[in-house]
Tab-separated table of C-alpha atoms and ligand atoms in Angstrom:
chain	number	residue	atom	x	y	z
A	6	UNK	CA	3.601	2.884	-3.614
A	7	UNK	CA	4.994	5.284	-0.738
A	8	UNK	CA	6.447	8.428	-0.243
A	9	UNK	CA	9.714	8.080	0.762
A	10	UNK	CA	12.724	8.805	-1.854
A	11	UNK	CA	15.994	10.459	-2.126
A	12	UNK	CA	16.424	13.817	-2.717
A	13	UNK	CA	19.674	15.451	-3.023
A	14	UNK	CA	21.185	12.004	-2.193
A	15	UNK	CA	19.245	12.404	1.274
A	16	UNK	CA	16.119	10.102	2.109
A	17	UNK	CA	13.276	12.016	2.434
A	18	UNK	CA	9.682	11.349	3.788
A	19	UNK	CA	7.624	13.553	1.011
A	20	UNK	CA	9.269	16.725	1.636
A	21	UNK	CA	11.199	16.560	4.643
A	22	UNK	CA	14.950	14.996	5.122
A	23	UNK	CA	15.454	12.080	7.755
A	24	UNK	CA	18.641	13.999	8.585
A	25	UNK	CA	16.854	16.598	9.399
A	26	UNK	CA	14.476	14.393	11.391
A	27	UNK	CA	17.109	12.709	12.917
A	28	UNK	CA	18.855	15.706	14.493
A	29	UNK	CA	16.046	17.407	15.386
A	30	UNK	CA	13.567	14.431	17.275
A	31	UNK	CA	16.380	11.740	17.922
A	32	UNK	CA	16.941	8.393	17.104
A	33	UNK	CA	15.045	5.471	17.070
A	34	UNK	CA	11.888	7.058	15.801
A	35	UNK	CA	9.176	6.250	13.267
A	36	UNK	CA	7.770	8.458	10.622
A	37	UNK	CA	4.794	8.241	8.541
A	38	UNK	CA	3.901	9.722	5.410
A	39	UNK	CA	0.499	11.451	5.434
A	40	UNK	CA	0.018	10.884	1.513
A	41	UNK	CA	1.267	7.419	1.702
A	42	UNK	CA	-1.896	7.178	4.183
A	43	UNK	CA	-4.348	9.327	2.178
A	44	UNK	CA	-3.064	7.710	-1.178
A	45	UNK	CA	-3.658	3.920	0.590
A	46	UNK	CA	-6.926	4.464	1.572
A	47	UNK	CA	-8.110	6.538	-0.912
A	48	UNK	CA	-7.078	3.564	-3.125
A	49	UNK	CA	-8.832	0.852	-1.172
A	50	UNK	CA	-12.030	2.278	-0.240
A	51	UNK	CA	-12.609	3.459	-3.848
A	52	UNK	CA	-12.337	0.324	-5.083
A	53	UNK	CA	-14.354	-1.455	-2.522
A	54	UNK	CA	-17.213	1.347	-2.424
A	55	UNK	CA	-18.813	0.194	-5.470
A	56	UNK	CA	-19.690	-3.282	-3.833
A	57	UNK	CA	-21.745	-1.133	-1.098
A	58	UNK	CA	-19.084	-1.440	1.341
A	59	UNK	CA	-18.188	0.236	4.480
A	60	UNK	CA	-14.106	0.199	5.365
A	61	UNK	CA	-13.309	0.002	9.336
A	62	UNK	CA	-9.526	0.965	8.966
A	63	UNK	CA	-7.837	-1.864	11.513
A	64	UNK	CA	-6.865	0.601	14.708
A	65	UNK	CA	-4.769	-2.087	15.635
A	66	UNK	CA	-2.111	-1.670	12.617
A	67	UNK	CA	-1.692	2.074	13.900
A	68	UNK	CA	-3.066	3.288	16.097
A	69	UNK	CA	-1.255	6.991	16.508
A	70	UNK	CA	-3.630	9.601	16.795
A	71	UNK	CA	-1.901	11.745	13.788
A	72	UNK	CA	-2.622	8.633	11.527
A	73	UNK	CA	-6.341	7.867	12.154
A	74	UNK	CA	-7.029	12.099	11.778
A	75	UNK	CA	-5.777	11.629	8.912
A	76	UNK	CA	-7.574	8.906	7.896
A	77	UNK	CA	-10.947	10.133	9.604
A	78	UNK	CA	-10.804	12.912	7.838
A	79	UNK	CA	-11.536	10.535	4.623
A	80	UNK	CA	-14.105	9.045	6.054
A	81	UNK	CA	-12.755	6.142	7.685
A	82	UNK	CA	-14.511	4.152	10.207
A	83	UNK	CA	-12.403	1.920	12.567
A	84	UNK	CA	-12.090	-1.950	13.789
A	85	UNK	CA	-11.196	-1.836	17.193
A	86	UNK	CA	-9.874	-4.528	19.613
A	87	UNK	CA	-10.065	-3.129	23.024
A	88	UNK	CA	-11.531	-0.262	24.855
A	89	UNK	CA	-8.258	2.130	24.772
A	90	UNK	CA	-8.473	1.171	20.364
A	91	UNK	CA	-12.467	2.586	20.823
A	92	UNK	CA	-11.243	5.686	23.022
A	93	UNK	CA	-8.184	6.269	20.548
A	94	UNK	CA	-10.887	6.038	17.680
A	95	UNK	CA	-13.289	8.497	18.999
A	96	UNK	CA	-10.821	11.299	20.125
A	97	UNK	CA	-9.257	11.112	16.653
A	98	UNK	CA	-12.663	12.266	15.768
A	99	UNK	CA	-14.266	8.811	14.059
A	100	UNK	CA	-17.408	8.499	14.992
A	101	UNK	CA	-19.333	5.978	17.348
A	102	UNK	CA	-21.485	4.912	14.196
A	103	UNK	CA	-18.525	4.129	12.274
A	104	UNK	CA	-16.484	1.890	14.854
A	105	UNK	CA	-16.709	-1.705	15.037
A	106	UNK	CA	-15.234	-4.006	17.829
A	107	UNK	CA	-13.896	-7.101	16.723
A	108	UNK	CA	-11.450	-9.681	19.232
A	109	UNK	CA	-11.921	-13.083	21.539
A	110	UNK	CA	-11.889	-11.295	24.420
A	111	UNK	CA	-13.827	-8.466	25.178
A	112	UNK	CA	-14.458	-7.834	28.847
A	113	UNK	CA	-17.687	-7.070	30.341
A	114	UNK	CA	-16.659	-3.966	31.193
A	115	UNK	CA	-15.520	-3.173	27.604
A	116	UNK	CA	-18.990	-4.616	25.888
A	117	UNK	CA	-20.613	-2.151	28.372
A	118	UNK	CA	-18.944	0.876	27.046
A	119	UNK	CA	-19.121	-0.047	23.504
A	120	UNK	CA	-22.913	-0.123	24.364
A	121	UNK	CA	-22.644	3.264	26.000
A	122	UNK	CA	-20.984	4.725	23.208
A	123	UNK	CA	-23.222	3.441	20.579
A	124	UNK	CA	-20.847	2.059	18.302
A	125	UNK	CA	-21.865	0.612	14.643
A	126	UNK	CA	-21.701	-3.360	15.399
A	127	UNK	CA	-19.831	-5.593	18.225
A	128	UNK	CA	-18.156	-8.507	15.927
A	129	UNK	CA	-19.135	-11.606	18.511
A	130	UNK	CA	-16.718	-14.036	18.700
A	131	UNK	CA	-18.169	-16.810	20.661
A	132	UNK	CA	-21.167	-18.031	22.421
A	133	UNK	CA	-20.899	-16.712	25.669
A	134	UNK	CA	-19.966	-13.127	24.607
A	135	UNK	CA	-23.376	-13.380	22.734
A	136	UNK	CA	-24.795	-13.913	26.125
A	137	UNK	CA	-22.953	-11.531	27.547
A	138	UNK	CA	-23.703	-8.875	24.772
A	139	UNK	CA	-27.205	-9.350	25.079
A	140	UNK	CA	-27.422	-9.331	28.628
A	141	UNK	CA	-25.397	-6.334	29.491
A	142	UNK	CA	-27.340	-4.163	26.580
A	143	UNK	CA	-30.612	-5.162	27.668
A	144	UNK	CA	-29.830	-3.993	31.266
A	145	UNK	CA	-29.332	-0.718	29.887
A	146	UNK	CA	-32.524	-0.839	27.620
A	147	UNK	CA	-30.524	-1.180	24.226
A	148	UNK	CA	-30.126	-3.147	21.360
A	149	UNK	CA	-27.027	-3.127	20.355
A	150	UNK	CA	-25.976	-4.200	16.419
A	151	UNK	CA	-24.189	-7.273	16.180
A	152	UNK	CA	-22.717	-9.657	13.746
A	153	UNK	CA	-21.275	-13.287	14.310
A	154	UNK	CA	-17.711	-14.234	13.266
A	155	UNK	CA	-17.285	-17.231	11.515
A	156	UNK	CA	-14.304	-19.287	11.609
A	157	UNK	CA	-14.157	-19.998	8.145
A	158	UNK	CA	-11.261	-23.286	9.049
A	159	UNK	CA	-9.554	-21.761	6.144
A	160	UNK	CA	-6.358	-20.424	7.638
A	161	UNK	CA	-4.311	-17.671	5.484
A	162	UNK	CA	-1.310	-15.298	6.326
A	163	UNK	CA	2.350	-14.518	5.859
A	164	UNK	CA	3.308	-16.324	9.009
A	165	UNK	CA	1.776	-18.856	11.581
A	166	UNK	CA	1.490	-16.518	14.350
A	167	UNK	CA	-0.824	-13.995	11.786
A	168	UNK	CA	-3.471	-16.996	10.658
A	169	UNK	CA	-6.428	-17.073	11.946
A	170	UNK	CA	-8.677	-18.783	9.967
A	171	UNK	CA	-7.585	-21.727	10.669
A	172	UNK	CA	-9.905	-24.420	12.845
A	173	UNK	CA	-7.274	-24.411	14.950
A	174	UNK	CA	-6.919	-20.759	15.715
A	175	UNK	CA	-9.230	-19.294	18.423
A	176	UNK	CA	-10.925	-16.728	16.222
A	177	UNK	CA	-14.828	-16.659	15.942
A	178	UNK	CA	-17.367	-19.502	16.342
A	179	UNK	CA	-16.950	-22.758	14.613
A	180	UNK	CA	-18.403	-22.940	10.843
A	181	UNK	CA	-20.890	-26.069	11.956
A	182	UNK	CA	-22.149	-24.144	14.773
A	183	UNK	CA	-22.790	-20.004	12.805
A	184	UNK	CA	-26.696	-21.241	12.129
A	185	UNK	CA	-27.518	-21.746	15.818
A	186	UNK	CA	-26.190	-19.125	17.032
A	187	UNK	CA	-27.065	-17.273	14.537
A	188	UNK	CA	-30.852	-18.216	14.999
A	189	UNK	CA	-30.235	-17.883	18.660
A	190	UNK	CA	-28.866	-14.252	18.353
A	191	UNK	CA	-32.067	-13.414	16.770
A	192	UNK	CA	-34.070	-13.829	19.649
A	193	UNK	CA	-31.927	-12.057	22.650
A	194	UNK	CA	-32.889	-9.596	23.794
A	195	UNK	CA	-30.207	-7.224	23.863
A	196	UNK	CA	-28.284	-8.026	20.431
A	197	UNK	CA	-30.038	-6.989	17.118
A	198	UNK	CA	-28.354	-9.292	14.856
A	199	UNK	CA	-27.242	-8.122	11.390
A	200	UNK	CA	-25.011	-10.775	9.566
A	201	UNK	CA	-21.945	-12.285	9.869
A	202	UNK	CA	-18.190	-11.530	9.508
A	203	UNK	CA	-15.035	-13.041	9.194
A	204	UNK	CA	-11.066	-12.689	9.151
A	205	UNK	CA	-8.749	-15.091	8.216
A	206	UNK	CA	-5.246	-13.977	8.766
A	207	UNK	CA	-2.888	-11.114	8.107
A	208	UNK	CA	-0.122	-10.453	5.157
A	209	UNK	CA	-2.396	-12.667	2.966
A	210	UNK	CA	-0.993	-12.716	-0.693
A	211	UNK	CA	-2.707	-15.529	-1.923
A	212	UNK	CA	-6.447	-14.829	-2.792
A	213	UNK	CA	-7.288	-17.522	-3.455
A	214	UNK	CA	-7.179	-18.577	0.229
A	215	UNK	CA	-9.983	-15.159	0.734
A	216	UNK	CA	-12.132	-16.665	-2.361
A	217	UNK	CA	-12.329	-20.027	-0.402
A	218	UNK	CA	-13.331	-18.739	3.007
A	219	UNK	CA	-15.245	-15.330	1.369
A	220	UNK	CA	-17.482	-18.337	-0.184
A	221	UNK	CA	-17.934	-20.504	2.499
A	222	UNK	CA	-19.087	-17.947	4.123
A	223	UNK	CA	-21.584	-16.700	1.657
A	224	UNK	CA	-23.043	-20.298	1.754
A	225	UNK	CA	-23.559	-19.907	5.656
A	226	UNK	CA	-25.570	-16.172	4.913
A	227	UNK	CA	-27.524	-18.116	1.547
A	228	UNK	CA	-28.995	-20.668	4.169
A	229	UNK	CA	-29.819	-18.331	6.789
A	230	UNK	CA	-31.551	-16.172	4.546
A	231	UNK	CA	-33.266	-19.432	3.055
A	232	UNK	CA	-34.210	-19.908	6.734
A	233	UNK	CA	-36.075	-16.528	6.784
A	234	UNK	CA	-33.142	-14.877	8.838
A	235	UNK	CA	-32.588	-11.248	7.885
A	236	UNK	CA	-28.583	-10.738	7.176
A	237	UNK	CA	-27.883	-7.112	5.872
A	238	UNK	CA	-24.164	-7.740	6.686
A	239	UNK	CA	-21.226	-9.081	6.148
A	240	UNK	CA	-18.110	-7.884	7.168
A	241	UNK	CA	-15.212	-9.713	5.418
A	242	UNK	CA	-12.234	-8.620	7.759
A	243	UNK	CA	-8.719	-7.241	6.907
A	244	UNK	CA	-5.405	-8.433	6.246
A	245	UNK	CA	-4.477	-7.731	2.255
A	246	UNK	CA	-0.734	-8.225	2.608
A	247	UNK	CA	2.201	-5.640	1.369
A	248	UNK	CA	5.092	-6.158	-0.240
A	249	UNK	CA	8.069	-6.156	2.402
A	250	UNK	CA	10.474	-6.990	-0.478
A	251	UNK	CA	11.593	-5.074	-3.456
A	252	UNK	CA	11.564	-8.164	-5.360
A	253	UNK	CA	8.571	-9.547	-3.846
A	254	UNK	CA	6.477	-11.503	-6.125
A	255	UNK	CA	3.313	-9.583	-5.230
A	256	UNK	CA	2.697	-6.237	-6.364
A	257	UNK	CA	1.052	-3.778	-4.574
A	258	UNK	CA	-0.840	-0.765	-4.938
A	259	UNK	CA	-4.211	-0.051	-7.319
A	260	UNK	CA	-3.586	-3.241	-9.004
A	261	UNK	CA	-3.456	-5.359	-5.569
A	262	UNK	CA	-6.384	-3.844	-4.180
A	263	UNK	CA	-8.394	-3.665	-7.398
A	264	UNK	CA	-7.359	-7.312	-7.679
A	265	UNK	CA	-8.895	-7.958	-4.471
A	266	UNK	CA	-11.957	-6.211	-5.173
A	267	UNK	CA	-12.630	-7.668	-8.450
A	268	UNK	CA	-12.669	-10.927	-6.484
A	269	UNK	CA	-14.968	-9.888	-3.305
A	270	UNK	CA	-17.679	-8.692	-6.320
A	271	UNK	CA	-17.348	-12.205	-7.862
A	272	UNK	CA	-17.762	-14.356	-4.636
A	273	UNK	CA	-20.533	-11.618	-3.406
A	274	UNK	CA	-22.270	-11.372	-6.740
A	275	UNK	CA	-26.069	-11.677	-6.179
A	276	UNK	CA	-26.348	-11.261	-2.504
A	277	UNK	CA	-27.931	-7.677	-1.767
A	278	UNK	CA	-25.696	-7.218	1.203
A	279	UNK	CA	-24.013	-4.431	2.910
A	280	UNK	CA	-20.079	-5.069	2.889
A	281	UNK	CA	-17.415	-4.272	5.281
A	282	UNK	CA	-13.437	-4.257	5.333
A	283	UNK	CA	-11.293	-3.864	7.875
A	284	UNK	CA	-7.899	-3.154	6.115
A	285	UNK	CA	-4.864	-2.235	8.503
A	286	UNK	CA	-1.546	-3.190	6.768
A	287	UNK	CA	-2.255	-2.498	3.332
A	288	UNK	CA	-2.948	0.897	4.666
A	289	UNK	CA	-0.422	1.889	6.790
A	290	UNK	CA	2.854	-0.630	6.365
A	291	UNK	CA	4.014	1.263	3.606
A	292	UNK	CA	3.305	4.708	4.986
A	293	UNK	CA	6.031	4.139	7.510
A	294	UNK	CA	9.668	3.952	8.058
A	295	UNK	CA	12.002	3.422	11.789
A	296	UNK	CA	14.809	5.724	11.279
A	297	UNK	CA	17.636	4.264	13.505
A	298	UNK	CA	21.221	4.985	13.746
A	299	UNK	CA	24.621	2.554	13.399
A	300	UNK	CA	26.167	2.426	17.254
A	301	UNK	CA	28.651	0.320	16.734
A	302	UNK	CA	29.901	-2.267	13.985
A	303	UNK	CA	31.160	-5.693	15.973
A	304	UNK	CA	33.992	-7.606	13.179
A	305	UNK	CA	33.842	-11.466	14.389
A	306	UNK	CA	35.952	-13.736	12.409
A	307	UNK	CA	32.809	-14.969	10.424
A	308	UNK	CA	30.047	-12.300	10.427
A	309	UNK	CA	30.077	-8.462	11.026
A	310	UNK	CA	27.465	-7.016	13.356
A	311	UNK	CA	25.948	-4.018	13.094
A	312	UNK	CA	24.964	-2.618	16.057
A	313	UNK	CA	21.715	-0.436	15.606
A	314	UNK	CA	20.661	2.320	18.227
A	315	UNK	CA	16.684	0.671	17.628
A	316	UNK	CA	15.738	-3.214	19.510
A	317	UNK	CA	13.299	-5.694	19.270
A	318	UNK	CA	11.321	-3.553	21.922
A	319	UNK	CA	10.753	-0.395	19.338
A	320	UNK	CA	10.085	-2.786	16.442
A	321	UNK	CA	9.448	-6.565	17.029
A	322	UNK	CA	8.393	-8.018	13.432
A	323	UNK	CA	11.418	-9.794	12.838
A	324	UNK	CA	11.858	-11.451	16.223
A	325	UNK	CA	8.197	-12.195	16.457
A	326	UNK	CA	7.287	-13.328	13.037
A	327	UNK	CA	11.059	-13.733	11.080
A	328	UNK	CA	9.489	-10.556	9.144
A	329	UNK	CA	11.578	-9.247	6.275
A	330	UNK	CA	11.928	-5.119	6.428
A	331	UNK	CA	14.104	-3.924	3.700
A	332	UNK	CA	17.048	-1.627	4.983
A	333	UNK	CA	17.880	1.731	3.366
A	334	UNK	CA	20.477	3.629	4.103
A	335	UNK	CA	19.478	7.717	4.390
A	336	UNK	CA	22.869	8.902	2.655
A	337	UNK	CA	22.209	7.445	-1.107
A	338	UNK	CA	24.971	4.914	-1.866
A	339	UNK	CA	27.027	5.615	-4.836
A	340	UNK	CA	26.162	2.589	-7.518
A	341	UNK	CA	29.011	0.980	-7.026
A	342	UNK	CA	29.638	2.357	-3.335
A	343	UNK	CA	31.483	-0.841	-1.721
A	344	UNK	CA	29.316	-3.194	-0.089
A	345	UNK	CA	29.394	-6.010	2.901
A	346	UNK	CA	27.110	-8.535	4.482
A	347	UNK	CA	26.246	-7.961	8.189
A	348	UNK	CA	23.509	-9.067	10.547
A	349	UNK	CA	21.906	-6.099	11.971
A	350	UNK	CA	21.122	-6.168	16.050
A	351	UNK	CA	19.941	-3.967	18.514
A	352	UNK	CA	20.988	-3.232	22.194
A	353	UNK	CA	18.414	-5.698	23.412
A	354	UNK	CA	20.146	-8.397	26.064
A	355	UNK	CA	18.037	-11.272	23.617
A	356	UNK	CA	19.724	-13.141	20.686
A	357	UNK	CA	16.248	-12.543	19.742
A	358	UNK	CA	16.886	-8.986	19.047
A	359	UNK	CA	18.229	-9.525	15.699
A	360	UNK	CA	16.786	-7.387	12.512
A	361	UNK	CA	18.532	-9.577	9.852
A	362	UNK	CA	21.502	-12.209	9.246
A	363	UNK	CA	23.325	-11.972	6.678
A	364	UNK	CA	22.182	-9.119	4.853
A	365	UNK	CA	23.917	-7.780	1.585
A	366	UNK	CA	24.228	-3.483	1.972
A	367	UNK	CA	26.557	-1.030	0.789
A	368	UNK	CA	29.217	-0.580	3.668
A	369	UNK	CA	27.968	1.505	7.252
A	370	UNK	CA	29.735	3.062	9.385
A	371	UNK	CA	29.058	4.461	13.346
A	372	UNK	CA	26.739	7.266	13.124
A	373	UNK	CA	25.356	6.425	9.889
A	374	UNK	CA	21.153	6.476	9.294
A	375	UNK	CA	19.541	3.663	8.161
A	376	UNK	CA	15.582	2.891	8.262
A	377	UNK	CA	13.749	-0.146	8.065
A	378	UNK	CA	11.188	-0.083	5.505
A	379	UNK	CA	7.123	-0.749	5.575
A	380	UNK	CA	7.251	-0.579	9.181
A	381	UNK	CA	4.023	1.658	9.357
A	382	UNK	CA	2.203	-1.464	10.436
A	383	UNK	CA	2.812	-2.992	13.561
A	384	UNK	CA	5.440	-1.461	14.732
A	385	UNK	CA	5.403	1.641	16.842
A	386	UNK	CA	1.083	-0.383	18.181
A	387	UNK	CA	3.733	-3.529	19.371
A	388	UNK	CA	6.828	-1.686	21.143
A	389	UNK	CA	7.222	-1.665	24.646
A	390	UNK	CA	9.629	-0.736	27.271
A	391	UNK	CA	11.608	-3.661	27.550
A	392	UNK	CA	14.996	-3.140	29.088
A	393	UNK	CA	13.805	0.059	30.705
A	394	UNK	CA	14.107	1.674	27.247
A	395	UNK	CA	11.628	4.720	26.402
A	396	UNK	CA	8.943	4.193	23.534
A	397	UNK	CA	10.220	5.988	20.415
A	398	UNK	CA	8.530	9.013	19.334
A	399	UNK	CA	6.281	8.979	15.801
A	400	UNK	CA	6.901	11.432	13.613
A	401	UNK	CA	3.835	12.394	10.961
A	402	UNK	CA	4.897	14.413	7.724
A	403	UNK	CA	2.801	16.126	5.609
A	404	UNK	CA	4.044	17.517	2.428
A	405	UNK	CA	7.427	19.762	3.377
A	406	UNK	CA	5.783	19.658	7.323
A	407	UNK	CA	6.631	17.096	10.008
A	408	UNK	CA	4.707	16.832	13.855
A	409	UNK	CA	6.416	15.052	16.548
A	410	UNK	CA	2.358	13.319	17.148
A	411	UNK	CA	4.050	11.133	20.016
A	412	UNK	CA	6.919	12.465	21.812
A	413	UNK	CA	9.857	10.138	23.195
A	414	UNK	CA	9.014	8.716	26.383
A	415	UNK	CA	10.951	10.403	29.398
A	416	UNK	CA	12.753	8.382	31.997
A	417	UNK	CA	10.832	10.454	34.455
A	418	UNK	CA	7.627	8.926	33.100
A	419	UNK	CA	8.494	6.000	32.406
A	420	UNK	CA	9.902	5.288	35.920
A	421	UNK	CA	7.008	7.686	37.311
A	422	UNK	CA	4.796	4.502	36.014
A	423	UNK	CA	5.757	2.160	38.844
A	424	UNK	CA	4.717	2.841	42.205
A	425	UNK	CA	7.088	2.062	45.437
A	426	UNK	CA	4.897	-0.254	47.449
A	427	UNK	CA	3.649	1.192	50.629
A	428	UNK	CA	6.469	-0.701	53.306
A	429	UNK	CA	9.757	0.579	51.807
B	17	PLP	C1	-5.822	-7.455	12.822
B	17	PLP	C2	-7.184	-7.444	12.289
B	17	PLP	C3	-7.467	-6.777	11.102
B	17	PLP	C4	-6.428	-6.096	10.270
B	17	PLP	O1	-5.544	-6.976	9.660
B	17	PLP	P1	-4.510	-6.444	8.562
B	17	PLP	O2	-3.733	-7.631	8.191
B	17	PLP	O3	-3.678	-5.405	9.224
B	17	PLP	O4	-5.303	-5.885	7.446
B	17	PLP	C5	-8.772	-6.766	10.675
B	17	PLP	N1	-9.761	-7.369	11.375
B	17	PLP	C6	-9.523	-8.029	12.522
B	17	PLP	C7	-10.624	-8.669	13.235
B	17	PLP	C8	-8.232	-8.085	13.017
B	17	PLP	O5	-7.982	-8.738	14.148
């Protein structure tokens, strides 16, 4: 479910034309859909609330300032994976006791301001960052609220590179080894230790991959409590996948999530535990289109190119994962507007940068729009400058109003980044 349709033949974003959009911010650029967002969340958390859940919206998925106002402004707490996620969290207005940092790696430096800030939990990953939790709070007099991630060794996901509940995958402490620490946590020091969580992969379709792990997982919290342990929490992670396909065999919307839910109360029935999610695609990949325009088509004796004004830097999902995003094209094809097969490329200087092979769509020409669909979600959070090319503005609508809520990157800032080194 999304808001973005044709009106007058024109794709629109709710109210507002992406020829308009186009003429007026430039090409590439991304646009969300506010009610897209609103309608997403709304969705989720309502269905999860019931189960006396808390839901951490993944910063990670998108992390534009516009977006998490507008999801703060429902209540949203945030999962955070870095310092710059927490800042970007707390100036969109979500507050300290609603953020949770999750991730392998958090510096010392990074612990020591989530500390400082006095954010809702610190998701510890290993071991040593226990140590280092409890160590660095306790310097500063605190406490802070933690809870142990499990790797569940049940891996999930729509691709390799987005599992990571696998054994393999470096995500959380091992299964055999959640009671020690666990026991252990409860008697630093610095860490007040409130349950456990766990996330095992992103662009999961298949539940029953989430019932498997979501139950393991419940047997690890049944023996601790058996052990006299007190375990309020348990944060069960993110990654309910979206359909990038029109004719994907997954639905999505209220009956996705409600499916979901209806399984976290069956493989959570009985324990009197506080719940938290940490959804980021299911919230934002539909809410969010790249609106690019045709440079150049490139006839070869065998394939047609079609040369697209956006590159693997502004949107790298297909080169990084072979992820599917449908194409429209903003002028509304006839029905039985002529139609060819091309593989759509950017300017990139990378084979890599390829969108699609192959694809079937009704015939472009140079200048035309086209956007790549459900690209809301790890898009604009992954692009970077490669090739000297400015980050692409986002663009939020909100009923018949649109805010530029990142401009396009000059070339004097982007070159005012580097520095000349002192002997030139
Ligand atoms: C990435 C991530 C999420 C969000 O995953 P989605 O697939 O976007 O829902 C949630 N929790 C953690 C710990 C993550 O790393």
């Amino acid at each position: 479910m999304h808001h973005f349709d044709y009106l007058d033949g024109v794709l629109h974003a709710e109210g507002v034309s992406l020829e308009k959009i186009a003429a007026e911010v430039g090409t590439p650029t991304y646009v969300y859909s506010s009610a897209t967002l609103e309608r997403h969340f709304t969705v989720f958390s309502e269905a999860l609330k019931p189960l006396n859940a808390h839901v951490f919206y993944a910063v990670k998925a998108n992390g534009n300032l516009g977006v998490l106002m507008t999801l703060a402004r429902l209540g949203a707490g945030a999962d955070t994976v870095s310092e710059g996620e927490i800042r970007k969290a707390l100036a969109a207005g979500i507050p300290a006791s609603k953020i949770v940092f999750s991730g392998v790696g958090k510096t010392p430096a990074e612990l020591a301001f989530a500390v400082d800030a006095g954010i809702y939990q610190v998701n510890v990953e290993s071991e040593g960052e226990l140590e280092a939790l409890s160590a660095i709070a306790a310097a500063k007099g605190k406490r802070q609220a933690a809870v142990l991630r499990v790797n569940p060794e049940v891996g999930a996901g729509g691709h390799a590179k987005i599992t990571t509940g696998d054994a393999a995958n470096k995500f959380g402490v091992s299964f055999a080894e959640a009671e020690r620490l666990y026991a252990k946590a409860a008697n630093m020091p610095g860490v007040s230790i409130m349950g456990l969580a766990t996330h095992i992969g992103s662009q999961v379709t298949e539940f029953s991959a989430y019932r498997e792990a979501f139950l393991k997982i419940r047997g690890v919290v049944e023996n601790l409590q058996k052990q006299g342990h007190k375990v309020e929490r348990l944060d069960l992670g993110g990654g309910v996948g979206v359909p990038y396909e029109m004719s994907y065999p997954y639905s999505h919307g209220p009956d996705t999530v409600h499916a979901y839910a209806d399984m976290v109360k069956e493989v959570t029935a009985g324990l009197d535990i506080e719940l938290g999610f940490e959804p980021g695609r299911v919230i934002a990949g539909n809410a969010g289109i790249l609106l690019t325009r045709v440079l150049y088509t490139n006839q070869r004796a065998d394939r047609t190119f079609l040369v697209v004004d956006a590159g693997m830097n502004d949107l790298v999902r297909p080169a990084m994962y072979e992820a599917y995003h449908e194409i429209w094209p903003v002028k509304q094809p006839a029905a039985d507007a002529p139609r060819a097969t091309y593989d759509v490329v950017g300017p990139i200087c990378e084979s890599g940068d390829t969108f699609t092979t192959g694809r079937d769509l009704p015939v472009l020409k140079q200048g035309d729009l086209i956007v790549f669909k459900t690209a809301g979600a790890y898009g604009a959070t992954m692009s970077s400058t490669y090739n000297q090319r400015p980050l692409v503005p986002e663009v939020l609508v909100k009923g018949p109003d649109y805010a530029v809520t990142r401009p396009r990157q000059t070339y004097e800032e982007l070159i005012g980044l580097d520095r000349k080194p002192g002997w030139f």
